[in-house]
Amino acid sequence: MEFKKKILCIGAGYVGGPTMAMIAYKCPHYKVTVVDINPTRITQWNSNDLPIYEPGLDEVVKAARGRNLFFSTDVENGIRESDIIFVSVNTPTKMFGAGAGMASDLQYWEKTARKILNCADSPKIIVEKSTLPVKTALAMERILTSNGNSNQFEVLSNPEFLAEGTAIKDLEHPDRVLIGSRETESGLKAREELAEMYANWVSRERIITSNIWSSELSKLVANAFLAQRISSINSISALCEKTEADISEVARAVGMDSRIGNRFLNASVGFGGSCFRKDILNLVYLCRHYGLNEVADYWESVITINEYQKERFVINMLNAMFNTLAGKKICLFGFAFKANTGDTRESPAIFITKKLLAEKAEVIITDPKALSNARVDLEGVSGKVSYSEDPHEATTGCDAIAVLTEWDIYQNLDFKKIYQSMAKPAFIFVGRNILDHKKLFEIGFNVYPIGKPGLTHF
Ligand code: NAD
Ligand code: UGA
């Protein structure tokens, strides 16, 4: 079959895999190839056991794979034969040298730029899909024009706004698709070419365009604003616990103001995930770089509150359980950073497990999708940790439960049976307000929710 365009994506991760699967699914006349330097990941993408769990992903991949969607480790050939190249490699926080712990580590991204330069033998549109510091496109352009390669490269910014757990829904019905370009004739032409691809399933009003720097910056700012809402509500949850106000009632009253809106106001044990922390640190680093220290401090406080919220959760457990956790068995309900994903990157559960182990507690972890990642995260950590798929089995003989991920299944457990199998007094610390606290209290639990008065039998 003759394809209208050939698309390549470098990086077959949480973004590259699902995003390209959706493009291939919606655009059968485009050939979409996803490449990665990690052969295990590619083998998994070509198998029935995909490397990531996302509701609906299996169906989309199955419909397109082998038809116009291909996964491969042949980066070089992929580059040669494509018209449009998405770069979706990881851009973690840099952990060494200048900017350690703050700046973006651009080494993976830079390697792809050099690879494209070395392998390309025809003009290409290069699309930044990874989240990058503003002005990265300039560096990309400089690399691509550095060795006299006469091919024309046009760099676009097309940040991804999907959230894990709802990736397929977000990709199929995005709030917006943002495409940034140089405002030159060739830049505008490339922008339109990409817009035309998305227009296969996204309405034109939702495909917005901007200059390339606004596009790069908008991605960092969108994540910063989202995280800021969580830190705002979490900071107020601490005040609620002191004043008998209820955070759910406050969030509802505040969120009904249409200027504020009601989404993303769920108080929690803290936000996790691979991006919020890293992207805010990156924003803070950029602001400091430009001498904007007050702006940097403002955004940094979003992270400070998040750390405080995780710390506070463990201190509350310690205080409630008579100031000692040594030898106590604590069961964690959920290890993923949010429901409907197996991803545990930056999950508050990692922090909390380590703190509980430092208190010499024994930790039993249950999660429907994240146990294999949890094992990797806790490798080499000293202390007693065990894992169980079954929440009923996991809680047997435990002193306390800590609910860390808002999986639906936790709402339908037989808490009476669980209570009976636990040591007494039995405690439940609810890091996600998804359970019926009154009912738990009536069963016999001492209940400690986030941002609400505790319900205890003492
Ligand atoms: P990831 O770690 O899951 O995937 C990145 C992949 O790139 C890995 O499989 C890695 O092997 C591959 N890779 C690295 N260097 C390579 C190279 N030189 N050649 C080929 N492959 C290479 O990361 P992710 O979660 O998919 O995130 C990718 C980017 O998207 C990041 O910048 C992130 O901030 C951004 N983002 C992530 C999300 C999300 O929900 N995870 C959402 C929006 C944006
Ligand atoms: C987030 C953004 O929502 C996406 O738009 C963005 O593309 C992505 O980051 C990214 O750049 O990586 P994600 O981290 O996958 O997506 O998931 P979110 O739904 O944003 O949740 C992040 C964290 O905040 C989770 O730990 C979640 O439990 C927590 N959260 C979320 C709350 O504690 N309260 C809320 O009200 C909402």
Coordinates of C-alpha atoms and ligand atoms in Angstrom, one line a residue:
M1 CA 0.0 0.0 0.0
E2 CA 1.2 3.5 -0.8
F3 CA 1.1 5.7 2.3
K4 CA 0.4 9.4 2.2
K5 CA 3.1 10.1 4.8
K6 CA 5.6 8.2 6.8
I7 CA 5.9 9.1 10.4
L8 CA 8.6 8.0 12.9
C9 CA 8.6 8.4 16.6
I10 CA 11.8 8.0 18.5
G11 CA 11.0 6.8 22.1
A12 CA 8.5 4.0 22.7
G13 CA 7.5 5.0 26.3
Y14 CA 4.3 6.1 28.0
V15 CA 3.9 8.9 25.5
G16 CA 5.5 7.6 22.3
G17 CA 3.6 4.3 22.3
P18 CA 0.0 5.3 23.0
T19 CA 0.3 8.6 21.0
M20 CA 1.6 6.9 17.9
A21 CA -0.9 4.0 18.3
M22 CA -3.7 6.6 18.2
I23 CA -2.3 8.4 15.1
A24 CA -2.0 5.1 13.3
Y25 CA -5.5 4.0 14.4
K26 CA -7.0 7.3 13.2
C27 CA -4.9 7.7 10.0
P28 CA -4.7 4.4 8.2
H29 CA -3.2 6.2 5.2
Y30 CA -0.1 7.2 7.3
K31 CA 2.6 4.7 8.1
V32 CA 3.7 5.1 11.7
T33 CA 6.9 3.5 13.1
V34 CA 7.9 3.7 16.7
V35 CA 11.6 3.0 17.5
D36 CA 13.5 2.7 20.7
I37 CA 17.0 1.8 21.8
N38 CA 15.5 -0.6 24.4
P39 CA 14.9 -3.9 22.6
T40 CA 12.9 -5.3 25.5
R41 CA 10.4 -2.5 25.2
I42 CA 10.1 -3.0 21.5
T43 CA 9.6 -6.8 21.9
Q44 CA 6.8 -6.0 24.4
W45 CA 5.1 -3.6 22.1
N46 CA 5.1 -6.3 19.4
S47 CA 3.7 -8.9 21.9
N48 CA 0.3 -9.4 23.5
D49 CA 1.7 -8.1 26.8
L50 CA 2.3 -4.4 26.1
P51 CA 4.9 -2.7 28.3
I52 CA 2.5 -0.3 29.8
Y53 CA -1.1 -0.6 31.2
E54 CA -3.6 1.9 29.8
P55 CA -7.3 1.2 29.6
G56 CA -8.2 0.8 25.9
L57 CA -4.6 0.7 24.7
D58 CA -4.6 -3.0 23.7
E59 CA -7.6 -2.5 21.4
V60 CA -6.1 0.5 19.6
V61 CA -2.7 -1.3 19.2
K62 CA -4.3 -4.5 18.0
A63 CA -6.3 -2.6 15.4
A64 CA -3.3 -0.9 13.8
R65 CA -0.3 -3.0 14.5
G66 CA 1.0 -4.7 11.3
R67 CA -1.3 -2.6 9.2
N68 CA 0.2 0.8 9.5
L69 CA 1.8 0.7 13.0
F70 CA 5.2 -0.8 13.5
F71 CA 7.6 -1.1 16.4
S72 CA 11.3 -1.5 15.7
T73 CA 14.8 -1.0 17.1
D74 CA 16.1 0.2 13.7
V75 CA 16.3 3.9 14.5
E76 CA 18.6 4.7 11.5
N77 CA 16.4 3.2 8.8
G78 CA 13.3 4.7 10.5
I79 CA 14.9 8.1 10.2
R80 CA 15.9 7.6 6.6
E81 CA 12.4 6.6 5.4
S82 CA 10.3 9.1 7.3
D83 CA 8.8 12.5 6.5
I84 CA 7.9 13.5 10.0
I85 CA 9.9 12.5 13.1
F86 CA 8.5 12.9 16.6
V87 CA 11.0 12.9 19.4
S88 CA 9.5 11.4 22.5
V89 CA 12.5 10.4 24.6
N90 CA 12.7 10.8 28.3
T91 CA 13.8 14.2 29.7
P92 CA 14.3 13.5 33.4
T93 CA 15.7 15.8 36.0
K94 CA 19.4 16.1 35.7
M95 CA 21.1 14.5 38.6
F96 CA 24.7 15.6 38.1
G97 CA 26.8 18.7 37.4
A98 CA 25.4 22.2 36.9
G99 CA 21.6 22.3 37.6
A100 CA 21.7 18.9 39.4
G101 CA 18.3 18.2 40.9
M102 CA 16.6 21.0 38.9
A103 CA 17.4 21.3 35.2
S104 CA 16.3 18.9 32.5
D105 CA 18.7 16.2 31.6
L106 CA 18.8 16.6 27.8
Q107 CA 21.4 14.0 27.0
Y108 CA 18.8 11.5 25.5
W109 CA 17.2 14.2 23.5
E110 CA 20.5 15.6 22.2
K111 CA 21.5 12.1 21.0
T112 CA 18.4 11.8 18.9
A113 CA 19.1 15.2 17.3
R114 CA 22.6 14.0 16.3
K115 CA 21.3 10.7 15.1
I116 CA 18.7 12.5 12.9
L117 CA 21.4 14.7 11.4
N118 CA 23.7 11.7 10.7
C119 CA 21.1 9.5 9.1
A120 CA 18.7 11.8 7.3
D121 CA 19.1 12.0 3.5
S122 CA 15.9 14.0 2.7
P123 CA 14.0 17.0 4.2
K124 CA 12.2 16.2 7.5
I125 CA 9.8 17.8 9.9
I126 CA 11.1 17.2 13.4
V127 CA 8.5 17.4 16.2
E128 CA 9.3 17.9 19.8
K129 CA 6.9 15.7 21.7
S130 CA 9.0 15.4 24.8
T131 CA 8.5 18.1 27.4
L132 CA 11.5 20.4 27.1
P133 CA 12.8 23.7 28.5
V134 CA 11.7 26.8 26.5
K135 CA 14.2 27.5 23.7
T136 CA 15.2 23.9 23.2
A137 CA 14.1 24.1 19.6
L138 CA 16.9 26.6 19.0
A139 CA 19.4 24.0 20.1
M140 CA 17.8 21.4 18.0
E141 CA 18.0 23.7 15.0
R142 CA 21.6 24.4 15.6
I143 CA 22.5 20.8 15.8
L144 CA 20.6 20.0 12.7
T145 CA 22.3 22.7 10.7
S146 CA 25.8 22.0 12.1
N147 CA 27.5 19.6 9.7
G148 CA 26.7 21.0 6.3
N149 CA 23.9 18.4 5.8
S150 CA 22.0 20.2 3.1
N151 CA 18.7 18.7 3.9
Q152 CA 16.1 21.0 5.3
F153 CA 14.8 20.4 8.8
E154 CA 11.8 22.2 10.2
V155 CA 11.5 21.9 14.0
L156 CA 8.0 22.0 15.5
S157 CA 6.8 21.9 19.1
N158 CA 3.8 19.7 19.7
P159 CA 3.7 19.0 23.5
E160 CA 1.6 16.1 24.8
F161 CA -1.1 16.8 27.4
L162 CA -2.3 13.2 28.0
A163 CA -2.6 11.9 31.5
E164 CA -1.8 8.4 32.4
G165 CA -4.7 6.1 33.1
T166 CA -6.8 8.1 30.7
A167 CA -4.3 8.3 27.8
I168 CA -6.5 6.8 25.2
K169 CA -9.5 9.0 26.0
D170 CA -7.2 12.1 26.2
L171 CA -5.7 11.2 22.8
E172 CA -9.0 10.5 21.1
H173 CA -10.7 13.6 22.5
P174 CA -8.0 16.1 23.4
D175 CA -9.0 19.4 25.0
R176 CA -6.5 20.9 22.5
V177 CA -3.6 20.0 20.2
L178 CA -0.9 22.7 20.3
I179 CA 1.5 23.1 17.5
G180 CA 4.2 25.7 17.7
S181 CA 6.5 26.6 14.8
R182 CA 8.8 29.3 13.5
E183 CA 6.6 31.9 11.8
T184 CA 8.5 31.7 8.5
E185 CA 7.0 30.4 5.3
S186 CA 8.5 26.9 5.7
G187 CA 7.6 26.9 9.5
L188 CA 4.0 27.7 8.8
K189 CA 3.8 25.1 6.0
A190 CA 5.2 22.4 8.4
R191 CA 2.7 23.5 11.1
E192 CA -0.1 23.0 8.6
E193 CA 1.2 19.6 7.6
L194 CA 1.0 18.4 11.2
A195 CA -2.4 20.1 11.8
E196 CA -3.7 18.3 8.7
M197 CA -2.7 14.9 10.3
Y198 CA -4.5 15.7 13.6
A199 CA -7.5 17.0 11.7
N200 CA -8.2 13.4 10.7
W201 CA -10.0 13.1 14.1
V202 CA -9.6 16.3 16.0
S203 CA -11.9 19.3 15.1
R204 CA -10.0 22.3 13.7
E205 CA -11.1 24.6 16.6
R206 CA -9.2 22.4 19.0
I207 CA -6.0 22.4 17.0
I208 CA -4.3 25.6 18.1
T209 CA -1.0 27.1 16.8
S210 CA 1.5 29.5 18.3
N211 CA 5.1 30.6 18.0
I212 CA 7.5 27.8 19.0
W213 CA 8.6 29.3 22.3
S214 CA 5.0 29.8 23.5
S215 CA 4.3 26.2 22.7
E216 CA 7.3 24.9 24.6
L217 CA 6.6 27.1 27.6
S218 CA 2.8 26.3 27.6
K219 CA 3.5 22.7 28.3
L220 CA 5.6 23.5 31.4
V221 CA 3.0 26.0 32.6
A222 CA 0.0 23.7 32.1
N223 CA 1.7 21.1 34.3
A224 CA 2.7 23.8 36.9
F225 CA -0.9 25.1 37.0
L226 CA -2.3 21.6 37.5
A227 CA 0.2 20.8 40.2
Q228 CA -0.5 24.1 41.8
R229 CA -4.2 23.3 42.3
I230 CA -3.3 20.1 44.0
S231 CA -0.8 21.8 46.3
S232 CA -3.4 24.6 47.0
I233 CA -6.1 22.1 48.1
N234 CA -3.6 20.0 50.0
S235 CA -2.3 23.0 51.9
I236 CA -5.9 23.7 52.9
S237 CA -6.4 20.1 53.9
A238 CA -3.9 20.6 56.7
L239 CA -5.9 23.6 57.9
C240 CA -9.1 21.6 57.7
E241 CA -7.6 18.9 60.0
K242 CA -7.0 21.6 62.7
T243 CA -10.4 23.3 62.4
E244 CA -13.1 20.6 61.8
A245 CA -13.7 22.0 58.4
D246 CA -14.1 19.2 55.7
I247 CA -11.9 19.5 52.6
S248 CA -14.4 17.8 50.4
E249 CA -17.0 20.4 51.4
V250 CA -14.6 23.3 50.9
A251 CA -13.5 22.0 47.5
R252 CA -17.1 21.7 46.4
A253 CA -18.0 25.2 47.6
V254 CA -14.9 26.7 46.0
G255 CA -15.0 24.6 42.8
M256 CA -18.7 25.6 42.1
D257 CA -17.4 29.1 41.2
S258 CA -17.3 28.7 37.5
R259 CA -14.1 30.9 37.4
I260 CA -12.3 28.3 39.5
G261 CA -13.9 25.1 38.3
N262 CA -14.3 21.8 40.2
R263 CA -11.7 19.6 38.6
F264 CA -8.3 18.7 40.1
L265 CA -9.4 19.7 43.6
N266 CA -9.1 16.3 45.3
A267 CA -6.9 16.5 48.4
S268 CA -4.5 13.6 48.5
V269 CA -1.4 12.2 50.0
G270 CA 0.5 14.3 47.4
F271 CA 0.9 14.3 43.7
G272 CA 3.3 11.8 42.0
G273 CA 4.0 10.9 38.4
S274 CA 7.0 11.4 36.3
C275 CA 6.3 14.9 35.2
F276 CA 4.8 17.4 37.7
R277 CA 7.8 17.6 39.9
K278 CA 10.4 17.4 37.1
D279 CA 8.6 20.0 35.0
I280 CA 8.1 22.5 37.9
L281 CA 11.8 22.1 38.8
N282 CA 12.6 22.8 35.2
L283 CA 10.4 25.9 35.3
V284 CA 12.1 27.0 38.5
Y285 CA 15.5 26.5 37.1
L286 CA 14.7 28.5 34.0
C287 CA 13.3 31.4 36.1
R288 CA 16.5 31.4 38.2
H289 CA 18.6 31.3 35.0
Y290 CA 16.9 34.5 33.9
G291 CA 17.3 36.1 37.3
L292 CA 13.6 35.9 38.1
N293 CA 14.1 34.6 41.7
E294 CA 10.7 35.7 43.0
V295 CA 8.9 33.8 40.2
A296 CA 11.1 30.8 40.9
D297 CA 10.3 30.9 44.6
Y298 CA 6.6 31.1 43.9
W299 CA 6.6 27.9 41.7
E300 CA 9.0 26.1 44.0
S301 CA 6.5 26.4 46.8
V302 CA 4.2 24.1 44.9
I303 CA 6.8 21.3 45.4
T304 CA 7.5 22.3 49.0
I305 CA 3.8 21.8 49.9
N306 CA 3.8 18.5 48.1
E307 CA 6.8 17.3 50.2
Y308 CA 5.1 18.6 53.3
Q309 CA 1.9 16.7 52.5
K310 CA 3.7 13.3 52.1
E311 CA 5.7 14.0 55.3
R312 CA 2.6 15.0 57.2
F313 CA 0.8 11.8 56.2
V314 CA 3.5 9.7 57.9
I315 CA 3.7 11.9 60.9
N316 CA 0.0 11.6 61.4
M317 CA 0.3 7.8 61.2
L318 CA 3.0 7.9 63.8
N319 CA 1.1 10.2 66.2
A320 CA -2.1 8.2 65.9
M321 CA -0.4 4.9 66.5
F322 CA 1.0 5.9 69.9
N323 CA 4.3 7.4 68.5
T324 CA 5.8 4.0 67.6
L325 CA 5.5 2.0 64.4
A326 CA 8.3 -0.4 65.2
G327 CA 7.3 -4.0 64.5
K328 CA 3.8 -2.9 63.4
K329 CA 2.4 -4.3 60.1
I330 CA 1.1 -1.7 57.8
C331 CA -0.6 -2.5 54.5
L332 CA -0.5 -0.1 51.7
F333 CA -3.6 0.0 49.4
G334 CA -2.1 1.0 46.1
F335 CA 1.5 1.8 45.0
A336 CA 0.8 3.4 41.6
F337 CA 1.0 7.2 41.5
K338 CA -2.7 7.3 40.5
A339 CA -5.4 4.8 39.6
N340 CA -5.6 2.9 36.3
T341 CA -1.9 2.8 35.7
G342 CA 1.0 0.5 36.7
D343 CA 3.4 3.5 36.7
T344 CA 5.0 4.2 40.0
R345 CA 7.4 7.0 39.0
E346 CA 7.6 9.6 41.8
S347 CA 4.7 7.8 43.5
P348 CA 4.1 9.1 47.1
A349 CA 4.0 5.4 48.0
I350 CA 7.8 5.2 47.5
F351 CA 8.4 8.0 49.9
I352 CA 5.9 6.7 52.5
T353 CA 7.2 3.1 52.3
K354 CA 10.8 4.3 53.0
K355 CA 9.7 6.5 55.9
L356 CA 7.7 3.6 57.4
L357 CA 10.6 1.2 57.1
A358 CA 12.9 3.8 58.7
E359 CA 10.4 3.7 61.6
K360 CA 11.0 -0.1 61.6
A361 CA 7.4 -0.9 60.5
E362 CA 6.8 -3.9 58.3
V363 CA 5.1 -2.9 55.0
I364 CA 2.8 -5.1 53.0
I365 CA 2.0 -3.7 49.5
T366 CA -1.0 -4.5 47.4
D367 CA -1.9 -3.0 44.0
P368 CA -3.7 -4.4 41.0
K369 CA -1.1 -3.3 38.4
A370 CA 2.0 -1.8 40.0
L371 CA 3.6 -4.6 42.0
S372 CA 6.3 -5.4 39.6
N373 CA 7.3 -1.7 39.4
A374 CA 7.1 -1.5 43.2
R375 CA 9.6 -4.3 43.5
V376 CA 12.0 -2.5 41.3
D377 CA 11.5 0.8 43.2
L378 CA 12.2 -0.8 46.5
E379 CA 15.1 -3.0 45.5
G380 CA 18.0 -2.7 48.0
V381 CA 15.9 -0.8 50.5
S382 CA 16.5 -2.3 53.9
G383 CA 13.5 -3.4 56.0
K384 CA 10.7 -5.9 55.8
V385 CA 8.5 -5.5 52.7
S386 CA 6.2 -8.0 51.1
Y387 CA 3.7 -7.9 48.2
S388 CA 0.3 -9.4 47.6
E389 CA -2.2 -9.1 44.8
D390 CA -5.1 -9.7 47.1
P391 CA -6.0 -6.9 49.5
H392 CA -7.9 -9.3 51.9
E393 CA -4.8 -11.5 52.2
A394 CA -2.5 -8.5 52.5
T395 CA -4.3 -7.0 55.5
T396 CA -4.5 -10.2 57.6
G397 CA -2.8 -9.5 60.9
C398 CA -2.0 -5.9 60.0
D399 CA -2.2 -3.0 62.5
A400 CA -3.1 -0.4 59.9
I401 CA -4.0 0.2 56.3
A402 CA -2.9 3.3 54.3
V403 CA -4.9 4.0 51.2
L404 CA -2.4 5.6 48.7
T405 CA -4.0 5.0 45.3
E406 CA -7.6 5.7 44.4
W407 CA -8.3 2.3 42.7
D408 CA -12.0 1.7 42.4
I409 CA -11.6 -1.9 43.7
Y410 CA -10.9 -0.5 47.2
Q411 CA -14.4 0.9 47.4
N412 CA -15.9 -2.6 47.1
L413 CA -13.9 -4.6 49.5
D414 CA -15.4 -6.5 52.4
F415 CA -14.1 -4.2 55.1
K416 CA -15.9 -6.1 57.8
K417 CA -13.9 -9.2 57.0
I418 CA -10.8 -7.1 56.7
Y419 CA -11.3 -5.6 60.1
Q420 CA -11.9 -9.0 61.7
S421 CA -8.6 -10.3 60.3
M422 CA -6.6 -7.3 61.6
A423 CA -4.8 -6.6 64.9
K424 CA -6.7 -4.3 67.2
P425 CA -7.0 -1.4 67.6
A426 CA -7.2 -1.3 63.8
F427 CA -6.3 1.9 62.0
I428 CA -7.0 3.2 58.5
F429 CA -5.2 6.2 57.0
V430 CA -7.0 7.4 54.0
G431 CA -4.6 9.2 51.6
R432 CA -7.3 9.4 49.0
N433 CA -10.8 10.3 50.1
I434 CA -12.6 7.5 48.2
L435 CA -14.1 5.5 51.0
D436 CA -17.1 5.8 53.3
H437 CA -15.4 6.9 56.5
K438 CA -18.5 6.7 58.7
K439 CA -19.1 3.1 57.6
L440 CA -15.5 2.2 58.3
F441 CA -15.7 3.8 61.8
E442 CA -18.9 1.9 62.5
I443 CA -17.2 -1.4 61.6
G444 CA -14.6 -0.6 64.3
F445 CA -11.7 1.1 62.4
N446 CA -10.1 4.3 63.7
V447 CA -10.3 6.4 60.6
Y448 CA -7.9 9.2 59.6
P449 CA -8.8 10.9 56.4
I450 CA -7.0 13.8 54.6
G451 CA -8.5 17.2 55.4
K452 CA -11.4 15.9 57.6
P453 CA -11.8 15.2 61.3
G454 CA -10.6 11.8 62.3
L455 CA -13.2 9.2 63.5
T456 CA -11.8 7.3 66.4
H457 CA -12.9 5.1 69.2
F458 CA -10.5 6.5 71.8
Ligands
NAD1 P1 9.6 7.0 29.0 O1 10.8 6.9 29.8 O2 8.4 6.1 29.3 O3 10.0 6.7 27.4 C1 11.1 7.3 26.8 C2 11.7 6.2 25.8 O4 12.7 6.8 25.1 C3 12.3 5.0 26.6 O5 11.7 3.8 26.2 C4 13.8 5.1 26.1 O6 14.4 3.9 26.0 C5 13.7 5.9 24.8 N1 14.9 6.5 24.4 C6 15.8 7.3 25.1 N2 16.8 7.7 24.4 C7 16.6 7.2 23.1 C8 17.3 7.3 21.9 N3 18.4 8.0 21.8 N4 16.8 6.7 20.8 C9 15.7 5.9 20.9 N5 15.0 5.8 22.0 C10 15.4 6.4 23.1 O7 9.1 8.5 29.0 P2 7.7 9.1 28.8 O8 6.9 9.0 30.0 O9 7.1 8.5 27.5 O10 8.0 10.6 28.5 C11 8.6 11.1 27.4 C12 8.5 12.6 27.3 O11 7.1 13.0 27.3 C13 9.1 13.3 28.5 O12 9.7 14.5 28.1 C14 7.9 13.6 29.4 O13 8.1 14.7 30.2 C15 6.8 13.9 28.3 N6 5.5 13.6 28.8 C16 5.1 12.5 29.5 C17 3.8 12.2 29.8 C18 3.4 11.0 30.6 O14 2.3 10.9 31.0 N7 4.3 10.1 30.9 C19 2.8 13.1 29.4 C20 3.1 14.2 28.6 C21 4.5 14.4 28.3
UGA2 C1 -0.2 15.1 34.2 C2 -1.1 16.0 33.5 O1 -2.4 15.9 34.0 C3 -1.1 15.8 32.0 O2 -1.9 16.8 31.3 C4 0.3 15.9 31.5 O3 0.4 15.6 30.1 C5 1.2 14.9 32.2 O4 1.1 15.2 33.6 C6 2.6 14.9 31.9 O5 3.1 15.9 31.4 O6 3.3 13.9 32.2 P1 -0.3 12.5 35.0 O7 0.8 12.9 35.8 O8 -0.3 11.3 34.1 O9 -0.7 13.8 34.0 O10 -1.6 12.4 35.9 P2 -2.6 13.4 36.7 O11 -4.0 13.0 36.5 O12 -2.3 14.8 36.4 O13 -2.1 13.1 38.2 C7 -0.9 13.5 38.7 C8 -0.9 13.3 40.2 O14 -1.7 14.3 40.9 C9 -1.3 11.9 40.6 O15 -0.5 11.5 41.7 C10 -2.8 12.2 41.1 O16 -3.2 11.3 42.0 C11 -2.6 13.6 41.7 N1 -3.9 14.3 41.8 C12 -4.6 14.7 40.7 C13 -4.3 14.7 43.1 O17 -3.7 14.4 44.1 N2 -5.5 15.4 43.2 C14 -6.2 15.8 42.1 O18 -7.3 16.4 42.2 C15 -5.7 15.4 40.8

